[in-house]
Tab-separated table of C-alpha atoms and ligand atoms in Angstrom:
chain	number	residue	atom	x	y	z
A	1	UNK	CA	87.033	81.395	80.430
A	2	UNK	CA	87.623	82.381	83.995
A	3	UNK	CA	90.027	80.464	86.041
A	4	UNK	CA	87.299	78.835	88.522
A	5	UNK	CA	88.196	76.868	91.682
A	6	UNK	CA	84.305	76.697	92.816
A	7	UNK	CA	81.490	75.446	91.563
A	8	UNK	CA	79.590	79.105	90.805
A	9	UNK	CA	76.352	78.755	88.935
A	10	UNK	CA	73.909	82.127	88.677
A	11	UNK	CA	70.194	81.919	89.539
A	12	UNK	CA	68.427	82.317	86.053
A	13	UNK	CA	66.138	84.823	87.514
A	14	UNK	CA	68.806	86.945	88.478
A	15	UNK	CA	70.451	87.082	85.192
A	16	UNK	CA	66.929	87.969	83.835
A	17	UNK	CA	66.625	90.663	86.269
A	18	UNK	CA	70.182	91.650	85.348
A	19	UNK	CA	69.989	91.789	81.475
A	20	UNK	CA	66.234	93.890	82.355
A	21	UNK	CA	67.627	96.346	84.357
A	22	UNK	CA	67.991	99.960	83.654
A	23	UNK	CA	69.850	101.274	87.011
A	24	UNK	CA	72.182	98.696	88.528
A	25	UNK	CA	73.689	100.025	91.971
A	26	UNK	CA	77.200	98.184	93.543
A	27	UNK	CA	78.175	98.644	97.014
A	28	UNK	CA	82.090	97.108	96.985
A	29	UNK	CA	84.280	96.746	100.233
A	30	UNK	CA	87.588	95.709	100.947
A	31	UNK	CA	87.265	91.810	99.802
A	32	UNK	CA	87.161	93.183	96.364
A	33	UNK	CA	90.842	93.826	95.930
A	34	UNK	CA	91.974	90.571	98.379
A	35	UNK	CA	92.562	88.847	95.479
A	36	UNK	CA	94.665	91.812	94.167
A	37	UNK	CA	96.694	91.218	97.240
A	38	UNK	CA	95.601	94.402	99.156
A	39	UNK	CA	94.606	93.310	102.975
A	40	UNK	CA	91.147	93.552	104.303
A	41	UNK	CA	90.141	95.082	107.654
A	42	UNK	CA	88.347	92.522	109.807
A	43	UNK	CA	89.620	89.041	108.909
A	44	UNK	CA	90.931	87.131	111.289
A	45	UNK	CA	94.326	86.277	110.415
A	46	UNK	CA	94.579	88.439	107.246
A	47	UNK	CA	93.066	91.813	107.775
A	48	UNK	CA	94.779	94.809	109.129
A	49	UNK	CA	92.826	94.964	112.543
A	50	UNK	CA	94.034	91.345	112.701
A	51	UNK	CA	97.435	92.951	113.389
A	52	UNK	CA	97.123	96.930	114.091
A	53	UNK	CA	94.607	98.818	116.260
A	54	UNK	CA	92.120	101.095	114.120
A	55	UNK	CA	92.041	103.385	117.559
A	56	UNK	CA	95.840	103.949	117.117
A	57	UNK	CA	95.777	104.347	113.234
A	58	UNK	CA	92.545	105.463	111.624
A	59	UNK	CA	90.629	108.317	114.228
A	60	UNK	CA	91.995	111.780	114.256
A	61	UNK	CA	92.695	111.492	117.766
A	62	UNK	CA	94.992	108.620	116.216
A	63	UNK	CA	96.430	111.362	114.217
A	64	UNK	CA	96.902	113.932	116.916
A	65	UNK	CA	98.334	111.783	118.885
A	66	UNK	CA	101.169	110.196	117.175
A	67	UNK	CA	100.953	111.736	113.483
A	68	UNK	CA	104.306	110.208	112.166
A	69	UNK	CA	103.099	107.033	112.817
A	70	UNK	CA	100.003	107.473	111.184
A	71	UNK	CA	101.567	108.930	108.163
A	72	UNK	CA	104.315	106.096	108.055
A	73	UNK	CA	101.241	103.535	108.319
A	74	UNK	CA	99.699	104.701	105.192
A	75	UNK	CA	102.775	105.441	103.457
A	76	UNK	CA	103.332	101.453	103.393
A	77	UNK	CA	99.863	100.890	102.682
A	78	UNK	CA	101.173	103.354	99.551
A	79	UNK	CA	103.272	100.952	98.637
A	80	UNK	CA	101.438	98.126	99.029
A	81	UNK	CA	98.701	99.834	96.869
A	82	UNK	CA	101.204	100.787	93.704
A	83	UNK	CA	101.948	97.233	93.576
A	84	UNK	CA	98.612	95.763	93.083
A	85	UNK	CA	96.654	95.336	90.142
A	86	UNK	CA	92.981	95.212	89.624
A	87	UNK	CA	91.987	91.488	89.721
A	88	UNK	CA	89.034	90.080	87.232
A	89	UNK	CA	86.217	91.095	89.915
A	90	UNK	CA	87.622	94.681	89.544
A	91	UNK	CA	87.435	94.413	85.749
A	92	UNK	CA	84.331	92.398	85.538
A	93	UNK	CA	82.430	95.415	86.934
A	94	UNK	CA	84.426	97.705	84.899
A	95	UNK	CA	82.645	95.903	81.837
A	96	UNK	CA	79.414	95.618	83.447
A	97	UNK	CA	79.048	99.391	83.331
A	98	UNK	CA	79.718	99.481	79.671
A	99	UNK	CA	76.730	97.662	79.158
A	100	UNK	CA	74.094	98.898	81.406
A	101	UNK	CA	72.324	102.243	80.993
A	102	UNK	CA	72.946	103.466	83.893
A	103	UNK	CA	75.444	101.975	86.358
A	104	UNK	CA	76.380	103.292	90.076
A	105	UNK	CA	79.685	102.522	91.284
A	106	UNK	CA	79.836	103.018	95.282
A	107	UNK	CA	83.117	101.850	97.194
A	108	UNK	CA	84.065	102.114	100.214
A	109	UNK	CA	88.169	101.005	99.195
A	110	UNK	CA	90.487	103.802	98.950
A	111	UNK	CA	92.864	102.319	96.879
A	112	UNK	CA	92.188	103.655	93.786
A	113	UNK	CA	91.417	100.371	91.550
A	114	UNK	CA	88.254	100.418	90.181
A	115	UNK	CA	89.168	103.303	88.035
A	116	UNK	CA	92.237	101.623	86.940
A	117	UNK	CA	90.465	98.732	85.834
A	118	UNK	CA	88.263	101.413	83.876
A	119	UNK	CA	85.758	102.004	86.026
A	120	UNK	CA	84.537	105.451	85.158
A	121	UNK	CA	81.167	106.345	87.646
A	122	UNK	CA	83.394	105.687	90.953
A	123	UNK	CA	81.821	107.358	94.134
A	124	UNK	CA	84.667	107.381	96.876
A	125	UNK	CA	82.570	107.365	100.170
A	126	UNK	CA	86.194	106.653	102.019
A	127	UNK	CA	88.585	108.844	100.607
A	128	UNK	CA	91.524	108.239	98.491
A	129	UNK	CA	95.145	106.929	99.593
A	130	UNK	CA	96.203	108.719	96.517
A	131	UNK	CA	95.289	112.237	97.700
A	132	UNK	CA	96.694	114.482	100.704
A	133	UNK	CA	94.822	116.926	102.284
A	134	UNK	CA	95.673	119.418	104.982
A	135	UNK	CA	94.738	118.141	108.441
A	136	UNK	CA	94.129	121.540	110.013
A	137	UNK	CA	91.982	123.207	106.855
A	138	UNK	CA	91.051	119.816	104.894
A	139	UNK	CA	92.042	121.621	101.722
A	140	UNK	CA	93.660	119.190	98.802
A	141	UNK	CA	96.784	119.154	98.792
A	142	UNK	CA	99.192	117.974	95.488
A	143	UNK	CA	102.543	119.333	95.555
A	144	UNK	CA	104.450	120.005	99.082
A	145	UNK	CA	108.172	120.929	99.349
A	146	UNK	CA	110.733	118.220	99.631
A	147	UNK	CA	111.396	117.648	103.658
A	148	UNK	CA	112.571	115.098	106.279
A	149	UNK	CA	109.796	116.203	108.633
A	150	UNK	CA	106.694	113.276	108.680
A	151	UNK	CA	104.285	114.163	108.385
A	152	UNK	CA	104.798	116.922	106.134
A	153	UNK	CA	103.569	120.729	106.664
A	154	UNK	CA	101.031	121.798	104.299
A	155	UNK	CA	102.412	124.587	102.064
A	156	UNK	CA	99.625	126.955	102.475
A	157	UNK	CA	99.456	127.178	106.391
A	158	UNK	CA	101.843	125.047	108.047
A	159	UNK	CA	99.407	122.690	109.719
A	160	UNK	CA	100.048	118.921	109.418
A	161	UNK	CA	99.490	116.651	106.076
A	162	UNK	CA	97.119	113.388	106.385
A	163	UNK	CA	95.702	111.192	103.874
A	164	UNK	CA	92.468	112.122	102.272
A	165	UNK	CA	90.400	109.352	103.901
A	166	UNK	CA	87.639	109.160	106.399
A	167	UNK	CA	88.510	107.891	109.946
A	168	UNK	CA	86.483	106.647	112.801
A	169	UNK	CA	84.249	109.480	114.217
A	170	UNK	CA	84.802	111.775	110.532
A	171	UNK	CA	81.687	112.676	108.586
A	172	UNK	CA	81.692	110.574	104.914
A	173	UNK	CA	81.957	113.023	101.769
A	174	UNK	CA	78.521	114.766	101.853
A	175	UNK	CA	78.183	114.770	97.915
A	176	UNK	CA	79.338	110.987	97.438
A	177	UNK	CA	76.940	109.971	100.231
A	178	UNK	CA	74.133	111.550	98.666
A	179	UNK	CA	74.811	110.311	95.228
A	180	UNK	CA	75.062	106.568	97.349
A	181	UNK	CA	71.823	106.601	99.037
A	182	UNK	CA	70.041	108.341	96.175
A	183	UNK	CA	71.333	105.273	93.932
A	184	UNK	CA	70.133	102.619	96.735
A	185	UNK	CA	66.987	103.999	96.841
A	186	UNK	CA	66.214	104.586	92.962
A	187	UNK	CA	68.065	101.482	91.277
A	188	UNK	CA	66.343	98.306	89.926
A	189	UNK	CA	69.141	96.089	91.412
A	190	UNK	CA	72.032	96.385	94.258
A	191	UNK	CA	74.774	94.484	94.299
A	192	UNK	CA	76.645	94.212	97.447
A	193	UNK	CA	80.028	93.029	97.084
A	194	UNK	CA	83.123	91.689	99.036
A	195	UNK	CA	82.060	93.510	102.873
A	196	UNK	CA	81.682	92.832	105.578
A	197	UNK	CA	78.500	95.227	106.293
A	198	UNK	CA	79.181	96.270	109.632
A	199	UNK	CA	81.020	99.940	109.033
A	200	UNK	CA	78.220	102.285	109.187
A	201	UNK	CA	76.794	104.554	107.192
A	202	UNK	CA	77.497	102.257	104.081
A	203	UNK	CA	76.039	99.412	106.029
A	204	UNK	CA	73.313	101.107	105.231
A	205	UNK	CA	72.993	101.278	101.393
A	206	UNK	CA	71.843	97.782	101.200
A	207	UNK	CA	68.988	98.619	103.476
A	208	UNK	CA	67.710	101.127	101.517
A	209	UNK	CA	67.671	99.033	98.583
A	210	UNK	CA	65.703	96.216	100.441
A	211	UNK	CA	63.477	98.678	101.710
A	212	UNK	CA	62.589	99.760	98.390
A	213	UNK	CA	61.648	96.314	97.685
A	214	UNK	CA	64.599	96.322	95.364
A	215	UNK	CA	66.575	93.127	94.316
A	216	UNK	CA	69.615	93.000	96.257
A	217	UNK	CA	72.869	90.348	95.706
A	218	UNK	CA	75.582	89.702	98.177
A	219	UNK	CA	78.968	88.527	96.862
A	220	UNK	CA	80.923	87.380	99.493
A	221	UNK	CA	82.755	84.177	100.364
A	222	UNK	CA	81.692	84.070	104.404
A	223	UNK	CA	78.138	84.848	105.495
A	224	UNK	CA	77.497	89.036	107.080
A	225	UNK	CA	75.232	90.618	108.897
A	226	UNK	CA	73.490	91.275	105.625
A	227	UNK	CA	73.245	87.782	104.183
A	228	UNK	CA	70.212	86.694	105.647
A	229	UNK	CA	68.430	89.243	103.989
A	230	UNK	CA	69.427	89.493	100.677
A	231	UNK	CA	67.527	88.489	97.625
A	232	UNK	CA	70.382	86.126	96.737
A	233	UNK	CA	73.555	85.499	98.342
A	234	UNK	CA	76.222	84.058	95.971
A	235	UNK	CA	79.218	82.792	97.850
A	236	UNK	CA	82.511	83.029	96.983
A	237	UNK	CA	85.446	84.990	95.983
A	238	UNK	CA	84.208	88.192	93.526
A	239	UNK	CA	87.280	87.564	91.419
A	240	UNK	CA	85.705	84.071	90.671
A	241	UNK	CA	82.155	85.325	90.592
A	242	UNK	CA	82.056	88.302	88.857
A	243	UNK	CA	83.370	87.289	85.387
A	244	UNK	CA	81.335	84.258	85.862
A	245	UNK	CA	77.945	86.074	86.233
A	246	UNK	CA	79.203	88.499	83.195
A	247	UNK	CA	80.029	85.573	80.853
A	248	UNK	CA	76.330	84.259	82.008
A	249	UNK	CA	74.743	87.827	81.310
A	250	UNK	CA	76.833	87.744	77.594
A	251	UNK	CA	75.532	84.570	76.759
A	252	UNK	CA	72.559	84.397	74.195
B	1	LIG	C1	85.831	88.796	99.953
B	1	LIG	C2	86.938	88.244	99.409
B	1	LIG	C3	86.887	88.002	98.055
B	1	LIG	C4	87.350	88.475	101.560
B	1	LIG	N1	85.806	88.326	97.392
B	1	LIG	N2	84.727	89.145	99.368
B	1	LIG	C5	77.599	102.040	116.413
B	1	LIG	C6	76.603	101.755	115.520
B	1	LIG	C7	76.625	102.295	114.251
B	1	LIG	C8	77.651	103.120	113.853
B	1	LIG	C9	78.643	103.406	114.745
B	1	LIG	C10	78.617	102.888	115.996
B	1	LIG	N3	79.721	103.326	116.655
B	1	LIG	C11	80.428	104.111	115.815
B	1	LIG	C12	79.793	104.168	114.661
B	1	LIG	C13	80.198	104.889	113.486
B	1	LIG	C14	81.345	104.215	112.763
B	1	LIG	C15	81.070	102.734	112.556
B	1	LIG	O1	80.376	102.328	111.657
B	1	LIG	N4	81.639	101.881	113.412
B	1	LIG	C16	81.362	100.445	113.319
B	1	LIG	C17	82.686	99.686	113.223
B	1	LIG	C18	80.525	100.054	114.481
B	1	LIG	N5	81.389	104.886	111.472
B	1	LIG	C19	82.045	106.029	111.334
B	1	LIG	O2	82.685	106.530	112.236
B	1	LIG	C20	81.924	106.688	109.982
B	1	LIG	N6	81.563	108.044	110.147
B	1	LIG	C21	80.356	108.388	110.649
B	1	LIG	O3	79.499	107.553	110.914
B	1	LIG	O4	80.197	109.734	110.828
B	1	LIG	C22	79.079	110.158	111.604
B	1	LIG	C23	79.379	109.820	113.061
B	1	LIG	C24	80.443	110.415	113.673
B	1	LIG	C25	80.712	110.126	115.011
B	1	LIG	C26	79.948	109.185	115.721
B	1	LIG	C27	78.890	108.570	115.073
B	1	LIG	C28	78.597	108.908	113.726
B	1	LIG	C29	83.261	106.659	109.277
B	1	LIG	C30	83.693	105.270	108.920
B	1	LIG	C31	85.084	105.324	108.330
B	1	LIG	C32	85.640	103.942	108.064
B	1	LIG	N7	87.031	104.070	107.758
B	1	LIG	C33	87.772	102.891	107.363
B	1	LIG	C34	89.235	103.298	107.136
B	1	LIG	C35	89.354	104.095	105.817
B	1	LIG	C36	90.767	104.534	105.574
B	1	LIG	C37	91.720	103.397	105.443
B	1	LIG	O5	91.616	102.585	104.496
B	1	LIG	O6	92.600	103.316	106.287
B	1	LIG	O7	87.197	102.355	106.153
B	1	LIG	S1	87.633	101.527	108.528
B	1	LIG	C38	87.541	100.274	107.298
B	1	LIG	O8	86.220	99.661	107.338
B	1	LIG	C39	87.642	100.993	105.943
B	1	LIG	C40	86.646	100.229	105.124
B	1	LIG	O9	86.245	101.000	104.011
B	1	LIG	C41	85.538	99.959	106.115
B	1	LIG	C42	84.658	98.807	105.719
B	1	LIG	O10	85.360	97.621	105.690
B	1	LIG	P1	85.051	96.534	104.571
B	1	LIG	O11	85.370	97.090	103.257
B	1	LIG	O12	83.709	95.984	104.765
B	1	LIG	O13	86.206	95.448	104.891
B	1	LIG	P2	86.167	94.245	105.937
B	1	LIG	O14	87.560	93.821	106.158
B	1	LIG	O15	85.377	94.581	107.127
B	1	LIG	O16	85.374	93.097	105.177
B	1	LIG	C43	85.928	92.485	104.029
B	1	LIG	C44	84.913	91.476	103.511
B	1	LIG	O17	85.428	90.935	102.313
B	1	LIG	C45	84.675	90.295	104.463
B	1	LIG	O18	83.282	90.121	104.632
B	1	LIG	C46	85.272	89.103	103.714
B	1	LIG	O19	84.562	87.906	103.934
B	1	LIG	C47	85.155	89.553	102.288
B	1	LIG	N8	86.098	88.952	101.357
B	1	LIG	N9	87.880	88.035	100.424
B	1	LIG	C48	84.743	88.883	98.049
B	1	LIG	N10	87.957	87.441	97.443
């Protein structure tokens, strides 16, 4: 039984709609791994822009500017990443793609823990905090020589290492964008979960879906930009909610 502080209960035509669907797309953000311990962006006393400026850490002017501290930035959010472990909203969705045909994983995180909650069908439209990639030829990079210099020098031409994530101003992965929008536009039910819908061009995914005329859920303990529009809006932590509307779905 999940541990439940709130009162959560699940429309019944929703978990019809669930249990009948054949494509289910989710759109996750950062107040999926919150309860993981991993900090949002845009809360106010929590999230990182609460405490650092996104113009001095996450543009590649950022970068060009002051690269060391942009490396030493991530690095702790590294660390802060290794130590977390996927929470029960990570895993409920993990088990939710087990049993649906065909289920669309979209997130926006860059921490890496969907997949190790088993999430297979990930699309990264963010990047990865995991992977390094040159900064002057955006080539991969996995191995570089041990060195006291930070950030860095990519092994294959010297220019600068960054992390392999998308930045204010930087295009999104064209292939995982596609895949996203195709999956808004073609799925019988989108689930947005845990953001704050204001970082564009996911903000847009849930559009799409609407547009369609497709069922759309928000999971989300305060009220977005998106929430007025939604088919249903079910407030709350996703930790809480998620296992909650998968027990409902598993029930005869
Ligand atoms: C819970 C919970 C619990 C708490 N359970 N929920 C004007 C209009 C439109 C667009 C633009 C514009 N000006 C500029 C742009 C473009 C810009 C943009 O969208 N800016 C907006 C801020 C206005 N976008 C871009 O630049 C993108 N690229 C692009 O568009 O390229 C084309 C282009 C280029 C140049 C000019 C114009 C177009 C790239 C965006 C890259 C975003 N990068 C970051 C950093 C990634 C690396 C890193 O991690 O450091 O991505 S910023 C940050 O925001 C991160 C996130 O993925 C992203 C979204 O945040 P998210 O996940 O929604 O987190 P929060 O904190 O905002 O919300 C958390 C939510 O969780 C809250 O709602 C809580 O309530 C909730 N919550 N606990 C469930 N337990």
């Amino acid at each position: 039984m999940p541990n439940s502080d709130i009162s959560i209960s699940i429309p019944p035509k929703l978990v019809a709609e669930l249990r009948a669907a054949q494509h289910v797309a989710v759109l996750t953000g950062a107040g999926i791994s919150a309860e993981s311990g991993v900090p949002t962006f845009r809360e106010a006393q929590t999230g990182l822009w609460a405490k650092y400026d996104p113009e001095e850490l996450a543009t590649p002017y950022a970068f060009q500017r002051n690269p060391r501290l942009v490396w030493e930035w991530y690095d702790w959010r590294r660390e802060l990443v290794a130590q977390a472990n996927p929470n029960p909203g990570h895993l409920a969705l993990a088990e939710l793609e087990q049993r649906m045909p065909k289920f669309t994983l979209i997130t926006q995180n860059v921490d890496g823990l969907h997949q190790r909650a088993g999430s297979r069908n990930v699309i990264e439209l963010h990047g990865n905090i995991n992977r390094t990639k040159c900064f002057d030829q955006g080539g991969i990079i996995d191995f570089w020589p041990p060195t006291t210099e930070l950030p860095p020098r990519c092994p294959r031409c010297g220019g600068l290492l960054r992390p392999d994530v998308v930045w204010f101003g930087e295009s999104l992965p064209q292939k995982a964008l596609h895949t996203a929008f195709t999956a808004a536009e073609q799925c019988d039910l989108f689930l947005s979960i845990g953001t704050s819908s204001v970082v564009q061009p996911a903000a847009s995914l849930p559009l799409v879906a609407l547009e369609q005329g497709i069922t759309t859920v928000e999971i989300n303990p305060n009220p977005t930009p998106l929430s007025a529009r939604v088919t249903y809006m079910l407030p709350g932590p996703s930790g809480q909610i998620l296992p909650v509307l998968l027990e409902t779905l598993n029930q005869p």
